[in-house]
């Protein structure tokens, strides 16, 4: 859909400019030029024509590549090069970036996250300071594609000093840790599969001593995710026997746990 089509439909210049994502003055000049029968010399002004269909399609599906986007310009009435297409997208405010990765959530999990947020939105800083956030994280020698960049000259791509080594099965270790506003707990290196028994052993030797050091005789709330070892009946019984309240936590919500930022800092420093 072009500016001419929108004008024939009786749209105002302001509406056309908004739909075409261009200035109102460009729309006015284009309409006046067509009304007087004058043709524009030189290359077509893509900004004045305004490509509505590809723009709407890109808003609905932002994962299209440049080749797919470029092919959609011809049905819209514009013949432009790939460079012009790319420049036009930049003018519209689009930039091609590596997408951020986030845990997939179903509708039920989204509703539980929303309910959890509404329930906790009135918590004060003093209430959050009582929470001890915990989590396990795997530390590997190789971090996949998240390695440092290399400065090299042309032809040095295969130079041994410019290569980063990788292995299929890198050595790794699972680490348990906890943090709160009062400080951090000592790290626990887990050398076996984490089940309910191993998890309770971590509580006895690491979590309880850290809680005594950080909180003393004051009350605290323990936070954990919904991993099988965490949500086991034996684990719930252990918390009840020791009188430790556990913070209600929505499923698949690592982004709500501030300890994830701490793990990221540690791994980046490593």
Tab-separated table of N, CA and C in Angstrom, residues 66-173:
chain	number	residue	atom	x	y	z
A	66	UNK	N	17.239	-10.226	5.525
A	66	UNK	CA	17.230	-9.106	4.595
A	66	UNK	C	16.704	-9.513	3.218
A	67	UNK	N	16.983	-10.752	2.793
A	67	UNK	CA	16.521	-11.210	1.484
A	67	UNK	C	14.998	-11.279	1.451
A	68	UNK	N	14.377	-11.781	2.505
A	68	UNK	CA	12.923	-11.873	2.555
A	68	UNK	C	12.284	-10.486	2.590
A	69	UNK	N	12.901	-9.575	3.355
A	69	UNK	CA	12.358	-8.217	3.433
A	69	UNK	C	12.476	-7.518	2.087
A	70	UNK	N	13.603	-7.707	1.413
A	70	UNK	CA	13.839	-7.025	0.142
A	70	UNK	C	12.851	-7.479	-0.923
A	71	UNK	N	12.472	-8.772	-0.897
A	71	UNK	CA	11.539	-9.297	-1.891
A	71	UNK	C	10.144	-8.716	-1.718
A	72	UNK	N	9.814	-8.247	-0.535
A	72	UNK	CA	8.482	-7.709	-0.282
A	72	UNK	C	8.329	-6.271	-0.768
A	73	UNK	N	9.420	-5.653	-1.198
A	73	UNK	CA	9.325	-4.262	-1.662
A	73	UNK	C	8.691	-4.180	-3.047
A	74	UNK	N	8.940	-5.191	-3.909
A	74	UNK	CA	8.410	-5.149	-5.281
A	74	UNK	C	6.887	-5.144	-5.315
A	75	UNK	N	6.191	-6.053	-4.587
A	75	UNK	CA	4.721	-5.981	-4.589
A	75	UNK	C	4.186	-4.672	-4.019
A	76	UNK	N	4.985	-3.992	-3.202
A	76	UNK	CA	4.528	-2.741	-2.607
A	76	UNK	C	4.690	-1.562	-3.552
A	77	UNK	N	5.319	-1.792	-4.722
A	77	UNK	CA	5.418	-0.731	-5.709
A	77	UNK	C	6.754	-0.025	-5.755
A	78	UNK	N	7.778	-0.608	-5.185
A	78	UNK	CA	9.080	0.050	-5.161
A	78	UNK	C	10.153	-0.925	-5.630
A	79	UNK	N	11.020	-0.450	-6.501
A	79	UNK	CA	12.173	-1.218	-6.940
A	79	UNK	C	13.413	-0.561	-6.352
A	80	UNK	N	14.007	-1.198	-5.361
A	80	UNK	CA	15.148	-0.617	-4.662
A	80	UNK	C	16.194	-1.691	-4.431
A	81	UNK	N	17.431	-1.268	-4.271
A	81	UNK	CA	18.527	-2.193	-4.020
A	81	UNK	C	18.497	-2.664	-2.574
A	82	UNK	N	19.289	-3.680	-2.279
A	82	UNK	CA	19.379	-4.182	-0.901
A	82	UNK	C	19.949	-3.107	0.019
A	83	UNK	N	20.865	-2.309	-0.504
A	83	UNK	CA	21.438	-1.236	0.312
A	83	UNK	C	20.372	-0.217	0.689
A	84	UNK	N	19.522	0.135	-0.291
A	84	UNK	CA	18.433	1.074	-0.013
A	84	UNK	C	17.445	0.475	0.980
A	85	UNK	N	17.170	-0.821	0.826
A	85	UNK	CA	16.269	-1.498	1.757
A	85	UNK	C	16.817	-1.438	3.173
A	86	UNK	N	18.105	-1.741	3.303
A	86	UNK	CA	18.728	-1.718	4.624
A	86	UNK	C	18.733	-0.314	5.203
A	87	UNK	N	19.033	0.688	4.364
A	87	UNK	CA	19.055	2.075	4.828
A	87	UNK	C	17.660	2.531	5.227
A	88	UNK	N	16.645	2.086	4.473
A	88	UNK	CA	15.261	2.456	4.795
A	88	UNK	C	14.854	1.887	6.149
A	89	UNK	N	15.234	0.641	6.416
A	89	UNK	CA	14.907	0.026	7.706
A	89	UNK	C	15.591	0.769	8.852
A	90	UNK	N	16.814	1.213	8.614
A	90	UNK	CA	17.507	1.988	9.637
A	90	UNK	C	16.813	3.314	9.881
A	91	UNK	N	16.317	3.945	8.799
A	91	UNK	CA	15.581	5.200	8.951
A	91	UNK	C	14.297	4.996	9.749
A	92	UNK	N	13.713	3.808	9.652
A	92	UNK	CA	12.496	3.497	10.386
A	92	UNK	C	12.778	3.115	11.834
A	93	UNK	N	14.071	3.052	12.202
A	93	UNK	CA	14.431	2.757	13.582
A	93	UNK	C	14.777	1.312	13.856
A	94	UNK	N	14.844	0.467	12.806
A	94	UNK	CA	15.161	-0.948	12.999
A	94	UNK	C	16.672	-1.168	12.925
A	95	UNK	N	17.154	-2.082	13.756
A	95	UNK	CA	18.556	-2.499	13.728
A	95	UNK	C	18.601	-4.013	13.874
A	96	UNK	N	19.467	-4.655	13.126
A	96	UNK	CA	19.595	-6.110	13.185
A	96	UNK	C	20.567	-6.468	14.310
A	97	UNK	N	20.086	-7.150	15.322
A	97	UNK	CA	20.878	-7.489	16.496
A	97	UNK	C	20.693	-8.961	16.849
A	98	UNK	N	21.610	-9.499	17.633
A	98	UNK	CA	21.466	-10.861	18.148
A	98	UNK	C	20.365	-10.855	19.199
A	99	UNK	N	19.342	-11.704	19.063
A	99	UNK	CA	18.215	-11.657	20.013
A	99	UNK	C	18.625	-12.150	21.394
A	100	UNK	N	18.032	-11.561	22.399
A	100	UNK	CA	18.236	-12.030	23.764
A	100	UNK	C	17.493	-13.350	23.961
A	101	UNK	N	18.047	-14.199	24.802
A	101	UNK	CA	17.464	-15.507	25.070
A	101	UNK	C	16.715	-15.458	26.391
A	102	UNK	N	15.482	-15.945	26.381
A	102	UNK	CA	14.675	-15.956	27.594
A	102	UNK	C	13.900	-17.259	27.672
A	103	UNK	N	13.649	-17.713	28.883
A	103	UNK	CA	12.963	-18.971	29.104
A	103	UNK	C	11.558	-18.937	28.506
A	104	UNK	N	11.198	-20.012	27.798
A	104	UNK	CA	9.872	-20.113	27.210
A	104	UNK	C	8.832	-20.340	28.296
A	105	UNK	N	7.768	-19.567	28.287
A	105	UNK	CA	6.710	-19.663	29.281
A	105	UNK	C	5.379	-19.927	28.603
A	106	UNK	N	4.580	-20.837	29.193
A	106	UNK	CA	3.227	-21.033	28.693
A	106	UNK	C	2.288	-20.057	29.397
A	107	UNK	N	1.029	-20.036	28.982
A	107	UNK	CA	0.070	-19.066	29.526
A	107	UNK	C	-0.147	-19.263	31.028
A	108	UNK	N	-0.181	-20.511	31.473
A	108	UNK	CA	-0.383	-20.774	32.895
A	108	UNK	C	0.771	-20.228	33.723
A	109	UNK	N	1.991	-20.422	33.235
A	109	UNK	CA	3.160	-19.910	33.952
A	109	UNK	C	3.199	-18.390	33.939
A	110	UNK	N	2.750	-17.794	32.855
A	110	UNK	CA	2.695	-16.328	32.790
A	110	UNK	C	1.713	-15.778	33.817
A	111	UNK	N	0.575	-16.433	33.948
A	111	UNK	CA	-0.421	-15.984	34.919
A	111	UNK	C	0.100	-16.107	36.346
A	112	UNK	N	0.827	-17.180	36.627
A	112	UNK	CA	1.387	-17.354	37.964
A	112	UNK	C	2.460	-16.307	38.254
A	113	UNK	N	3.253	-15.974	37.260
A	113	UNK	CA	4.261	-14.915	37.437
A	113	UNK	C	3.597	-13.580	37.715
A	114	UNK	N	2.512	-13.302	36.978
A	114	UNK	CA	1.790	-12.051	37.174
A	114	UNK	C	1.174	-11.992	38.569
A	115	UNK	N	0.580	-13.113	39.002
A	115	UNK	CA	-0.009	-13.155	40.342
A	115	UNK	C	1.056	-12.993	41.414
A	116	UNK	N	2.220	-13.601	41.192
A	116	UNK	CA	3.326	-13.487	42.157
A	116	UNK	C	3.808	-12.036	42.244
A	117	UNK	N	3.888	-11.377	41.110
A	117	UNK	CA	4.343	-9.982	41.081
A	117	UNK	C	3.359	-9.063	41.805
A	118	UNK	N	2.065	-9.286	41.573
A	118	UNK	CA	1.059	-8.469	42.244
A	118	UNK	C	1.102	-8.672	43.763
A	119	UNK	N	1.392	-9.909	44.164
A	119	UNK	CA	1.433	-10.207	45.587
A	119	UNK	C	2.652	-9.587	46.265
A	120	UNK	N	3.748	-9.439	45.512
A	120	UNK	CA	5.003	-8.955	46.104
A	120	UNK	C	5.284	-7.489	45.807
A	121	UNK	N	4.431	-6.812	45.048
A	121	UNK	CA	4.738	-5.442	44.645
A	121	UNK	C	4.735	-4.467	45.813
A	122	UNK	N	4.034	-4.793	46.908
A	122	UNK	CA	3.969	-3.908	48.066
A	122	UNK	C	5.012	-4.245	49.126
A	123	UNK	N	5.887	-5.191	48.832
A	123	UNK	CA	6.930	-5.533	49.801
A	123	UNK	C	7.906	-4.364	49.936
A	124	UNK	N	8.334	-4.129	51.146
A	124	UNK	CA	9.298	-3.058	51.403
A	124	UNK	C	10.724	-3.595	51.298
A	125	UNK	N	11.681	-2.681	51.304
A	125	UNK	CA	13.088	-3.089	51.257
A	125	UNK	C	13.450	-3.918	52.487
A	126	UNK	N	12.834	-3.602	53.629
A	126	UNK	CA	13.108	-4.367	54.847
A	126	UNK	C	12.627	-5.803	54.713
A	127	UNK	N	11.491	-6.005	54.031
A	127	UNK	CA	10.973	-7.359	53.847
A	127	UNK	C	11.853	-8.150	52.874
A	128	UNK	N	12.285	-7.493	51.795
A	128	UNK	CA	13.149	-8.189	50.833
A	128	UNK	C	14.519	-8.493	51.437
A	129	UNK	N	14.959	-7.682	52.399
A	129	UNK	CA	16.263	-7.922	53.020
A	129	UNK	C	16.287	-9.198	53.841
A	130	UNK	N	15.118	-9.740	54.158
A	130	UNK	CA	15.042	-10.986	54.926
A	130	UNK	C	15.152	-12.226	54.039
A	131	UNK	N	15.138	-12.024	52.718
A	131	UNK	CA	15.136	-13.154	51.793
A	131	UNK	C	16.566	-13.580	51.479
A	132	UNK	N	16.813	-14.884	51.601
A	132	UNK	CA	18.094	-15.463	51.180
A	132	UNK	C	17.866	-16.176	49.850
A	133	UNK	N	18.404	-15.613	48.770
A	133	UNK	CA	18.234	-16.182	47.438
A	133	UNK	C	19.294	-17.259	47.201
A	134	UNK	N	18.871	-18.392	46.643
A	134	UNK	CA	19.797	-19.499	46.410
A	134	UNK	C	19.619	-20.040	45.001
A	135	UNK	N	20.633	-20.771	44.554
A	135	UNK	CA	20.563	-21.361	43.218
A	135	UNK	C	21.793	-22.230	43.010
A	136	UNK	N	21.682	-23.153	42.047
A	136	UNK	CA	22.842	-23.914	41.592
A	136	UNK	C	23.209	-23.440	40.200
A	137	UNK	N	24.486	-23.484	39.890
A	137	UNK	CA	24.948	-23.060	38.573
A	137	UNK	C	26.122	-23.920	38.156
A	138	UNK	N	26.183	-24.232	36.856
A	138	UNK	CA	27.269	-25.055	36.327
A	138	UNK	C	28.392	-24.160	35.817
A	139	UNK	N	29.601	-24.438	36.257
A	139	UNK	CA	30.781	-23.704	35.808
A	139	UNK	C	31.588	-24.613	34.890
A	140	UNK	N	31.838	-24.143	33.663
A	140	UNK	CA	32.561	-24.916	32.656
A	140	UNK	C	33.883	-24.233	32.308
A	141	UNK	N	34.823	-25.045	31.835
A	141	UNK	CA	36.083	-24.476	31.358
A	141	UNK	C	35.831	-23.709	30.073
A	142	UNK	N	34.977	-24.271	29.199
A	142	UNK	CA	34.622	-23.619	27.946
A	142	UNK	C	33.213	-23.062	28.067
A	143	UNK	N	33.006	-21.831	27.608
A	143	UNK	CA	31.715	-21.173	27.723
A	143	UNK	C	31.020	-21.051	26.370
A	144	UNK	N	31.273	-22.030	25.464
A	144	UNK	CA	30.576	-22.019	24.183
A	144	UNK	C	30.945	-20.806	23.346
A	145	UNK	N	29.951	-20.088	22.847
A	145	UNK	CA	30.189	-18.928	21.983
A	145	UNK	C	30.434	-17.649	22.769
A	146	UNK	N	30.301	-17.724	24.095
A	146	UNK	CA	30.444	-16.512	24.901
A	146	UNK	C	31.903	-16.288	25.291
A	147	UNK	N	32.782	-16.304	24.306
A	147	UNK	CA	34.188	-16.097	24.575
A	147	UNK	C	34.627	-14.695	24.208
A	148	UNK	N	35.873	-14.349	24.512
A	148	UNK	CA	36.369	-13.010	24.172
A	148	UNK	C	36.608	-12.873	22.671
A	149	UNK	N	36.524	-11.652	22.173
A	149	UNK	CA	36.836	-11.383	20.773
A	149	UNK	C	38.348	-11.319	20.595
A	150	UNK	N	38.811	-11.453	19.371
A	150	UNK	CA	40.246	-11.463	19.087
A	150	UNK	C	40.565	-10.387	18.059
A	151	UNK	N	41.684	-9.705	18.259
A	151	UNK	CA	42.180	-8.722	17.285
A	151	UNK	C	43.151	-9.448	16.351
A	152	UNK	N	42.858	-9.443	15.056
A	152	UNK	CA	43.700	-10.135	14.097
A	152	UNK	C	43.709	-9.365	12.787
A	153	UNK	N	44.691	-9.649	11.952
A	153	UNK	CA	44.802	-9.034	10.647
A	153	UNK	C	44.217	-9.959	9.580
A	154	UNK	N	44.125	-9.453	8.361
A	154	UNK	CA	43.600	-10.247	7.256
A	154	UNK	C	44.492	-11.470	7.037
A	155	UNK	N	43.886	-12.637	6.899
A	155	UNK	CA	44.634	-13.868	6.660
A	155	UNK	C	45.060	-14.585	7.923
A	156	UNK	N	44.732	-14.034	9.102
A	156	UNK	CA	45.151	-14.659	10.356
A	156	UNK	C	44.011	-15.429	11.045
A	157	UNK	N	42.937	-15.709	10.299
A	157	UNK	CA	41.789	-16.381	10.916
A	157	UNK	C	42.155	-17.752	11.463
A	158	UNK	N	43.061	-18.479	10.770
A	158	UNK	CA	43.454	-19.819	11.194
A	158	UNK	C	44.785	-19.830	11.928
A	159	UNK	N	45.299	-18.660	12.248
A	159	UNK	CA	46.540	-18.589	13.014
A	159	UNK	C	46.305	-19.165	14.410
A	160	UNK	N	47.167	-20.096	14.878
A	160	UNK	CA	46.943	-20.728	16.184
A	160	UNK	C	46.782	-19.734	17.327
A	161	UNK	N	47.481	-18.604	17.267
A	161	UNK	CA	47.383	-17.652	18.357
A	161	UNK	C	46.064	-16.884	18.342
A	162	UNK	N	45.305	-17.000	17.228
A	162	UNK	CA	44.018	-16.310	17.113
A	162	UNK	C	42.832	-17.255	17.275
A	163	UNK	N	43.094	-18.525	17.566
A	163	UNK	CA	42.038	-19.508	17.714
A	163	UNK	C	41.652	-19.678	19.171
A	164	UNK	N	40.402	-20.017	19.383
A	164	UNK	CA	39.911	-20.330	20.730
A	164	UNK	C	39.545	-21.807	20.763
A	165	UNK	N	40.160	-22.547	21.658
A	165	UNK	CA	39.972	-23.993	21.718
A	165	UNK	C	38.586	-24.344	22.245
A	166	UNK	N	38.071	-25.466	21.782
A	166	UNK	CA	36.775	-25.960	22.246
A	166	UNK	C	36.826	-27.478	22.329
A	167	UNK	N	36.051	-28.042	23.210
A	167	UNK	CA	35.956	-29.487	23.369
A	167	UNK	C	34.482	-29.866	23.387
A	168	UNK	N	34.177	-31.138	23.036
A	168	UNK	CA	32.791	-31.584	22.990
A	168	UNK	C	32.184	-31.679	24.384
A	169	UNK	N	32.952	-32.205	25.313
A	169	UNK	CA	32.438	-32.387	26.665
A	169	UNK	C	33.384	-31.711	27.659
A	170	UNK	N	33.248	-30.399	27.820
A	170	UNK	CA	34.169	-29.673	28.716
A	170	UNK	C	33.971	-30.078	30.170
A	171	UNK	N	35.039	-30.020	30.912
A	171	UNK	CA	34.950	-30.294	32.344
A	171	UNK	C	34.101	-29.220	33.009
A	172	UNK	N	33.266	-29.648	33.925
A	172	UNK	CA	32.370	-28.708	34.586
A	172	UNK	C	32.135	-29.150	36.014
A	173	UNK	N	31.626	-28.238	36.809
A	173	UNK	CA	31.289	-28.533	38.194
A	173	UNK	C	30.034	-27.734	38.554
